[in-house]
Structures are given as structure tokens and as C-alpha cells.
C-alpha positions as MATLAB code, in Angstrom:
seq = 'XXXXXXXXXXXXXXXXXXXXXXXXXXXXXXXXXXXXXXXXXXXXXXXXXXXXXXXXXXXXXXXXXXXXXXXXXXXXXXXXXXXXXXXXXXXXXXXXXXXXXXXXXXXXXXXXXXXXXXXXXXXXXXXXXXXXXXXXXXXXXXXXXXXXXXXXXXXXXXXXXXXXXXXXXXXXXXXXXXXXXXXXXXXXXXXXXXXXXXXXXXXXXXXXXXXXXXXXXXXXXXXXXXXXXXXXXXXXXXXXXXXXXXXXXXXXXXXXXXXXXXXXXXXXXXXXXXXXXXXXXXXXXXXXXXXXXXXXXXXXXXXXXXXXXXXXXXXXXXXXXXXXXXXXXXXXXXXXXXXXXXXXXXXXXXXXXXXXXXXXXXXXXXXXX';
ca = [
     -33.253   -7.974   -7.119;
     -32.972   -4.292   -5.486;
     -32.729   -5.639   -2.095;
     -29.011   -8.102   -4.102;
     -28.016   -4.607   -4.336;
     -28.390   -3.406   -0.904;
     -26.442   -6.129    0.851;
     -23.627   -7.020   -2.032;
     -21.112   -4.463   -0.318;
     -21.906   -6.484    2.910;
     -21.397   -9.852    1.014;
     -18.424   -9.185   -0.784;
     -17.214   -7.607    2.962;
     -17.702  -10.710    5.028;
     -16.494  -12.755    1.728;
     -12.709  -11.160    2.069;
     -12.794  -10.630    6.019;
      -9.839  -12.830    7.299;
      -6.172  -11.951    7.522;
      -3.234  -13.494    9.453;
      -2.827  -12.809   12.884;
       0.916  -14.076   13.804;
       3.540  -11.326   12.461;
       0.652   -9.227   11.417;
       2.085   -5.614   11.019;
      -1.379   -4.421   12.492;
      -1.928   -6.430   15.331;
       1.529   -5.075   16.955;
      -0.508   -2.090   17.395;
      -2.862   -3.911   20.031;
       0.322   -4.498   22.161;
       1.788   -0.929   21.797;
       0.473    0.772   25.074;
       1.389    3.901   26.893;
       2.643    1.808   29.573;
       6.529    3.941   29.691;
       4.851    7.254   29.126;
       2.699    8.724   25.499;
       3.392    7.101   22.665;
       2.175    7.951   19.648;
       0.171    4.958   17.862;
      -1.026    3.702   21.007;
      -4.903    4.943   21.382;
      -6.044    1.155   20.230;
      -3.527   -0.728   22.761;
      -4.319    1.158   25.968;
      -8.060    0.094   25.024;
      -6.718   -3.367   25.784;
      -4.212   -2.768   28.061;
      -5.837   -3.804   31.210;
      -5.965   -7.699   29.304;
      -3.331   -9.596   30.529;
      -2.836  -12.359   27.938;
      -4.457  -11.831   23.983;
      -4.303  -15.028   22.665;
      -5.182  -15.645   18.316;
      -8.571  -15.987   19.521;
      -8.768  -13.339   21.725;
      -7.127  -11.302   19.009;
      -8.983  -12.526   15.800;
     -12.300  -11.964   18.180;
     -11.056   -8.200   18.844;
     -10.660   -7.740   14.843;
     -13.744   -9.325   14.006;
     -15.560   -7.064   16.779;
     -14.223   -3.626   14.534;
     -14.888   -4.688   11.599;
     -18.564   -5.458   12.441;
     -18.554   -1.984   13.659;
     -17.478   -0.548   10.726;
     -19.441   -2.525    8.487;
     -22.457   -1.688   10.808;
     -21.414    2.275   10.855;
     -21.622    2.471    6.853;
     -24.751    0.767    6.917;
     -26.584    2.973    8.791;
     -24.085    6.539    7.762;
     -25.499    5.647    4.189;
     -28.988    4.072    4.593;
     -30.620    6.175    2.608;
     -28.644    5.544   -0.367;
     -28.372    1.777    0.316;
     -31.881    1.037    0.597;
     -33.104    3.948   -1.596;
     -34.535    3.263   -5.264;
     -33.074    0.603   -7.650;
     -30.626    3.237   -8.746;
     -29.562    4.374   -5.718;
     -28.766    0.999   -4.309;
     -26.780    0.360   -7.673;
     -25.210    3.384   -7.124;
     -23.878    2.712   -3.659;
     -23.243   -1.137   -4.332;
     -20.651    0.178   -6.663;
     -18.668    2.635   -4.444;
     -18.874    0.654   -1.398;
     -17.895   -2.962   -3.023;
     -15.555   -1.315   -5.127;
     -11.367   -2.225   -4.123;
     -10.827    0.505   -1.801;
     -13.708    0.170    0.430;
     -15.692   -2.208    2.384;
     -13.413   -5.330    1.004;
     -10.278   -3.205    1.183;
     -11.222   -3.424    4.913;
     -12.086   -6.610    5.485;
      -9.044   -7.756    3.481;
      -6.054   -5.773    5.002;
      -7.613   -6.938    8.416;
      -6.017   -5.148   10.930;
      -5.415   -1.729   12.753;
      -4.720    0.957   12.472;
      -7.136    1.444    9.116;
     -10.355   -0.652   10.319;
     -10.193    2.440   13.699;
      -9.412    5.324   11.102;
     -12.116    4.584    8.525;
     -14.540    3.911   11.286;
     -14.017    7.189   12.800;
     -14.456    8.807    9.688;
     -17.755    7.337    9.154;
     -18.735    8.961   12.238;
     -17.712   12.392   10.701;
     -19.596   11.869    7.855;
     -22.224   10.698   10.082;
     -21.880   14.171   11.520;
     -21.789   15.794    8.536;
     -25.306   14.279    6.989;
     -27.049   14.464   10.057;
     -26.173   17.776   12.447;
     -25.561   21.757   11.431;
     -22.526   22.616   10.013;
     -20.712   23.777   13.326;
     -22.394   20.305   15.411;
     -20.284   18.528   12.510;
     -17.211   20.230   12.784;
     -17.554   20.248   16.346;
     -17.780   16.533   16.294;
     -15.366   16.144   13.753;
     -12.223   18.099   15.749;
     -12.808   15.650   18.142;
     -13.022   12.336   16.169;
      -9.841   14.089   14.439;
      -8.297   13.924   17.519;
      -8.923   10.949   18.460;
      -7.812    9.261   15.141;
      -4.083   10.941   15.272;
      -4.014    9.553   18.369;
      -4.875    6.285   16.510;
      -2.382    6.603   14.015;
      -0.661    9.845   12.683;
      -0.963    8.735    9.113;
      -5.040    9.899    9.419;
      -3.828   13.611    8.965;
      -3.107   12.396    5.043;
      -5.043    9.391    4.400;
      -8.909   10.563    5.545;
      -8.469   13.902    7.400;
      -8.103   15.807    3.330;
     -11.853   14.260    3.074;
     -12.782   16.274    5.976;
     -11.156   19.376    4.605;
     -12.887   18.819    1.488;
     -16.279   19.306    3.116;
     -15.359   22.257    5.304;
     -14.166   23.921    2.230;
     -17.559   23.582    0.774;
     -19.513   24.113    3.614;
     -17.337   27.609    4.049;
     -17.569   28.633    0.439;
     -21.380   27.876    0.737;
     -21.635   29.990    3.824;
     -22.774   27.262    5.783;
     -19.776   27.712    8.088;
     -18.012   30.208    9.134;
     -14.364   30.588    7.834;
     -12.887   31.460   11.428;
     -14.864   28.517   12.988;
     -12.724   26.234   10.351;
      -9.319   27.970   10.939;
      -9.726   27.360   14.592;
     -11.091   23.792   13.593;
      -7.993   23.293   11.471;
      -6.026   24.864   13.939;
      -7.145   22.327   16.806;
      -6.467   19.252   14.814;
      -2.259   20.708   13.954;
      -1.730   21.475   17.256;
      -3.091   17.589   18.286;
      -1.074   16.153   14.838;
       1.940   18.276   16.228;
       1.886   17.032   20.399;
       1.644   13.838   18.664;
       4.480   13.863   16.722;
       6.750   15.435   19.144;
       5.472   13.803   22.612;
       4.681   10.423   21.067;
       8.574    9.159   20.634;
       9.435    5.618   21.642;
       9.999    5.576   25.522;
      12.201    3.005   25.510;
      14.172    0.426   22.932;
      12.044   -1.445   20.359;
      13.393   -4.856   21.809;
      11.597   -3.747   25.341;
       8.206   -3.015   23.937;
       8.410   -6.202   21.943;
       9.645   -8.961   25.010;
       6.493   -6.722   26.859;
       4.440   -7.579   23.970;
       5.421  -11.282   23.244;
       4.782  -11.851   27.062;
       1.031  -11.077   26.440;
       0.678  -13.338   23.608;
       0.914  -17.146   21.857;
       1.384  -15.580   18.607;
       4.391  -13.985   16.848;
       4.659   -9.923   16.990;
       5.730   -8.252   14.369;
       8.392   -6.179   15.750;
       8.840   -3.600   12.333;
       6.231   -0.986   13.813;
       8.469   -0.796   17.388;
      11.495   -0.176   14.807;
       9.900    2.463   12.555;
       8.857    4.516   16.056;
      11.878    4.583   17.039;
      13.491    5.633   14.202;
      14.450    9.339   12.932;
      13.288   10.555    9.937;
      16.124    9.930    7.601;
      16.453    6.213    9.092;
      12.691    5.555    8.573;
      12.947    7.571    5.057;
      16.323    4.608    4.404;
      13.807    1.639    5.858;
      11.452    2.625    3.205;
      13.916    2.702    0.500;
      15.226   -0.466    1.142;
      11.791   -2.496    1.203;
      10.486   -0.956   -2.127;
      12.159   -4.276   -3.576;
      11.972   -5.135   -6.930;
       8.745   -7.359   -5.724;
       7.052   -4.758   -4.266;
       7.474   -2.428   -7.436;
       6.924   -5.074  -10.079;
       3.483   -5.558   -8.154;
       2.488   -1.999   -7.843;
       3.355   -1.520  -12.076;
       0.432   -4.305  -12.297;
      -1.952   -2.816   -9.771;
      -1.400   -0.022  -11.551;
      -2.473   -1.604  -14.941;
      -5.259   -3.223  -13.555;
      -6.707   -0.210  -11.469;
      -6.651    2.356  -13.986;
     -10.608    1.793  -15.557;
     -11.228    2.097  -11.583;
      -9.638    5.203  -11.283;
     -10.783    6.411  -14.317;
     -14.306    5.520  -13.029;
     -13.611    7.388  -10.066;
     -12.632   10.771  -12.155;
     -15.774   10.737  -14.116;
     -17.836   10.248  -11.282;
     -16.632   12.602   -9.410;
     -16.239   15.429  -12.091;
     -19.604   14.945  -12.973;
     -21.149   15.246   -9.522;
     -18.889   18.258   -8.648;
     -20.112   19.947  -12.174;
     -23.728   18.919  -10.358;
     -22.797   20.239   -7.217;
     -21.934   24.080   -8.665;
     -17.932   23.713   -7.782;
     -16.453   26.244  -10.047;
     -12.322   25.790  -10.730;
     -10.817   26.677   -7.377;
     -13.189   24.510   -5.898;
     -12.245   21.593   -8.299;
      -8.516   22.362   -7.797;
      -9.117   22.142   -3.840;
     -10.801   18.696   -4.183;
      -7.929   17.273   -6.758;
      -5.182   18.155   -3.760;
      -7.087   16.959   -1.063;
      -8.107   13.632   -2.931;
      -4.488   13.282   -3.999;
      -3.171   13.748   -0.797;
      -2.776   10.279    0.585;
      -0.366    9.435   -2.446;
       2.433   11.474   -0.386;
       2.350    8.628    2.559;
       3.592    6.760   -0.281;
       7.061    8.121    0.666;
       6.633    7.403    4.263;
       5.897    3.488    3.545;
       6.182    0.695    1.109;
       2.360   -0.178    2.248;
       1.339    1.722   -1.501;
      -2.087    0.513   -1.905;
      -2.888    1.258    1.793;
      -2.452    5.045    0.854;
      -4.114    4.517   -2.476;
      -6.698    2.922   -1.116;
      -7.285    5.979    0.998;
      -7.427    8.018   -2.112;
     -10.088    6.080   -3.622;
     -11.648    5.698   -0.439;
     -11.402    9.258    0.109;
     -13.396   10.150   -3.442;
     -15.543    7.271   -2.798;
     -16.708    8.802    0.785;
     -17.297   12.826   -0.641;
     -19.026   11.097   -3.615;
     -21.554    9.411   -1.172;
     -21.771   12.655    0.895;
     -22.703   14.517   -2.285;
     -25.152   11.935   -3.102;
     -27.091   11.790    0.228;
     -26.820   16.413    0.757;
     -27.135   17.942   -2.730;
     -30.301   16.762   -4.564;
     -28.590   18.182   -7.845;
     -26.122   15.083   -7.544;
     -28.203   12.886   -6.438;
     -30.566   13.410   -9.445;
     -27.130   13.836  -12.130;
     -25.749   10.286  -10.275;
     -29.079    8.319  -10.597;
     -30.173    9.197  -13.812;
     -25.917    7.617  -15.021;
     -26.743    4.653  -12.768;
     -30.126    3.900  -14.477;
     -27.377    2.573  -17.508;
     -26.330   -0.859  -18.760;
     -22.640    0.260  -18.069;
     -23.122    0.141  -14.303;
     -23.316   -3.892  -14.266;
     -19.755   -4.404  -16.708;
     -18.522   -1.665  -13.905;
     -19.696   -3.852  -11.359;
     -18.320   -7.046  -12.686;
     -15.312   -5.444  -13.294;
     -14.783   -4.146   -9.683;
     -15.797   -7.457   -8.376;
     -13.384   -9.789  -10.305;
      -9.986   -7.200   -9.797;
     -10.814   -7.722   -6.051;
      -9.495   -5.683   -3.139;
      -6.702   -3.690   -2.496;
      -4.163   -5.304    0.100;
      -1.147   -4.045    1.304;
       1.027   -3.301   -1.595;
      -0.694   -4.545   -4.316;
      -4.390   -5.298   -5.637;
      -5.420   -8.879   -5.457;
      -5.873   -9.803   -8.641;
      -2.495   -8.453   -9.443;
      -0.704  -10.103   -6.223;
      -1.811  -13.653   -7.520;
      -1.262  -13.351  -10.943;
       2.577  -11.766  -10.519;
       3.229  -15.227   -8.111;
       1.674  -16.893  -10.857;
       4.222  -15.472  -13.491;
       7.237  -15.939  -11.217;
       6.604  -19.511  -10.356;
];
């Protein structure tokens, strides 16, 4: 039965791993390239640049590809806790199945968040395996390279990263200068983004460009937000919180709260584990909380909540596989009864899409048939 354990993330993964492809918000990404000059967003579409024509297969084939990376990635980032003892496995079965991870994934199917979460794992990666200044070394890079990805990293995963300088600096495993230049590094790239990576040319040209390259529709939204100011983008927003989307989100709400209160006892009692006295505990809170603000920026809600969950999820696991203290405090609560009904529970509420959670998606069409 351990080894159930060990692969159920994977399984319930591959289970909700297929998304459309045709007016996919995501895949417009693989068409944005830097073709007229930098454009922010655009990392994942020079990668396939040089491809004349993407067809659905070409592009579902492409998807498919990342995902098995990043399936493959948090396999082997957190081997040792997926293969470990019976609790262990339990342990990690429930954080990675759980809404806002490996099925949150599979589910929303598309860039930029498959790229972002996969470079994060290879922070971690860094972070459980090198020195303190190897990890931050690697992680200013794979920083880098996810802003150039998509901006929206600097709030949905890059707070996780802060999370574990902090504690590696009030440890004195790291140096505090060594993580202001860090942090230092990764504004100046989040700032030359920002300001250099402005829409070249009109939405309509990127989108003929794109359409030319492909038998399925492009969604053309992503071409509009880039080339929108602030205050337009900040309107777009406004206008596509519909009723719909907000009638959704109360029920996601409703149904995700055992999750998230879940989350807050986990994580409270591995950071009482861990030694973090209040300042520490008040730095986690705003880092954890800080993908809720992107909530502002777009209607996508449980995209950014997803990254909070994700986010706990992630420094939960780190914990777990650096600080024997946690790992003893979160083994000895997995060796309960009450990790099964969580199990169950996280199972049957299923993923978190777009702007809602699944279960709450399908039963609000059910209500308004």
C-alpha cells in the first residue's frame, strides 16, 4: 500500500492533464516571440520560434512535453519524502495531490504556470541539495529566467524564495549582503522587464503573425492586456469579474476553506518545529499571502490562489526534507486516521482551474441550468 502512496500525486496528475488548445489563453504565449524587438512574456515563444507552423498536435505535444518535465522535476526534487516511510509518503501524497499542486497543473494546462512552477522546482532543487550561496546563486538566475517567462513570477512563486533566504539569513547560513544583492539582481531584471518588454507593435499584428503559424484559434486577450496601460488593464479586469466569475469564486471559497485551514495548521505547526519566533512567522504570512495581490491584476483568481497554496505547500516540503525537527513533528501528525478523510476530501473537491475550483465550477452550471 506505501508504494499507492508514492505514485497517487502522479495518478491524480496524469488523471486531470488535458485542457483545450484552440482560444487557450496560454497557448497565445507559444506564438508571442521577440520577433519586433523584447517583449516581455516571450521567453517560452522564442523557444519555438524557429517552427514555422504549430499545429494542435504539435502544440498539445509541446504541453504534454512540460508537463512531463514538471511532473518528473517534483519527483526527483522530493524523492526522499515520496518514497520515504509510510508516513512520509502519506505526508507528501497529501501536499502534492492536494488542489493547488500537481493536478492544479495538469488541469489549467498551459503556459505560463507549467514554466514558472517548473523553474521553481529547480530552486528548491537548489535549495535541498547545494550550500546556501550555490542556491541563491542558482536561484537569481532561474529568477531571471522566470520574469522573463512571465512577470507575474515576482508575486506568485518568487515570495517562496524569499521565504527561504529569510531563514537561511536569520540562521546565518547566508549572508545578509549576499541576499540584498540577490534581491537586488532579481528588481533590476523584474524592472528591464517591465519597462523594455512593451508591445512592439499593435495587438492585431502579433495576432495575424500568430494565426499564420497555426490551424487553431489564438486567443488574442494576452496581445490586448500587453498592450495596454495600467489603468486600461486595471478597467479590463474590472469588467470581466462578472457576476459568473464572482458567484464561482464565493463557492470555491466555501469549498476550499477545510483546505486552507489544513494548510494553516500545517504550516504553524512545522514553523513552531522549525524554531521561527514572531517576526519570522509574520515574514512567512506576507510572503505566503502575497500572490492574493495578482488578484487585482486578473480575473484568473484561483491561478493566484493556487500559487498561495502552492507556495505553503512547496516551504512545507522544504521544511520536511532540511529540518529533522519538522520532519519528526510532521510524521508523527501523519501517522493519524485524519490524514485519509483529508485525503478523500482533497481528492473529491478536485483541482483548482482558472477562476474557480472544480468541484465548485460544475456544481454552479449545475444550479444555473
Amino acid at each position: 500500500m506505501a508504494e499507492f502512496w508514492s505514485w497517487l500525486p502522479l495518478l491524480c496528475a496524469a488523471v486531470w492533464s488535458f485542457g483545450p488548445v484552440a482560444n487557450n489563453y496560454g497557448f497565445a504565449l507559444y506564438f508571442l516571440t521577440w520577433q519586433h524587438g523584447f517583449v516581455k512574456r516571450g521567453l517560452v515563444g522564442e523557444l519555438f520560434a524557429g517552427i514555422p507552423f504549430l499545429s494542435r498536435g504539435d502544440l498539445l505535444l509541446i504541453e504534454y512535453l512540460f508537463l512531463v518535465a514538471a511532473y518528473v522535476a517534483a519527483y526527483i526534487v522530493f524523492r526522499r519524502v515520496i518514497f520515504g516511510s509510510r508516513e512520509e509518503r502519506l505526508f507528501a501524497a497529501l501536499l502534492l495531490s492536494s488542489p493547488a499542486m500537481l493536478p492544479h497543473i495538469g488541469y489549467l494546462f498551459a503556459q505560463p504556470d507549467v514554466t514558472l512552477f517548473l523553474l521553481t522546482l529547480g530552486c528548491l532543487a537548489a535549495w535541498t541539495r547545494c550550500s546556501p550561496f550555490a542556491a541563491l546563486s542558482v536561484t537569481t538566475v532561474l529568477a531571471s529566467v522566470a520574469l522573463l517567462s512571465h512577470e507575474a513570477f515576482s508575486l506568485m512563486f518568487y515570495p517562496l524564495m524569499v521565504a527561504i533566504v529569510w531563514r537561511a539569513c536569520r540562521r546565518g547560513a547566508l549572508k545578509w549582503r549576499w541576499a540584498l544583492v540577490h534581491v537586488f539582481l532579481v528588481c533590476v531584471v523584474f524592472g528591464a522587464v517591465i519597462h523594455f518588454g512593451k508591445l512592439k507593435v499593435s495587438p492585431n499584428t502579433v495576432l495575424a503573425e500568430a494565426q499564420a503559424r497555426t490551424n487553431v484559434a489564438v486567443q488574442r486577450q494576452v496581445y490586448d492586456v500587453m498592450a495596454s496601460s495600467l489603468g486600461e488593464q486595471l478597467a479590463l479586469v474590472h469588467r470581466l469579474y462578472t457576476g459568473y466569475v464572482i458567484h464561482v469564486l464565493v463557492l470555491t471559497v466555501l469549498f476550499s476553506f477545510p483546505f486552507w485551514w489544513l494548510l494553516f495548521s500545517l504550516a504553524r505547526r512545522a514553523l513552531r518545529a522549525d524554531g521561527a519566533c514572531r517576526i519570522d512567522r509574520y515574514i512567512f504570512a506576507v510572503c505566503m499571502f502575497s500572490p492574493l495581490l495578482l488578484c487585482a491584476l486578473g480575473h484568473d483568481t484561483t491561478r493566484w490562489i493556487g500559487a498561495a497554496c502552492a507556495d505553503v505547500c512547496l516551504y512545507l516540503l522544504y521544511l520536511f526534507m532540511t529540518e529533522k525537527k519538522v520532519r519528526q513533528s510532521m510524521s508523527e501528525w501523519a501517522t493519524g486516521e485524519q490524514v485519509y478523510a483529508w485525503l478523500a476530501y482533497l481528492l473529491l473537491i478536485g483541482p483548482y482551474e482558472a477562476t474557480g475550483i472544480y468541484s465548485a465550477v460544475r456544481i454552479y452550471g449545475w444550479m444555473t441550468l
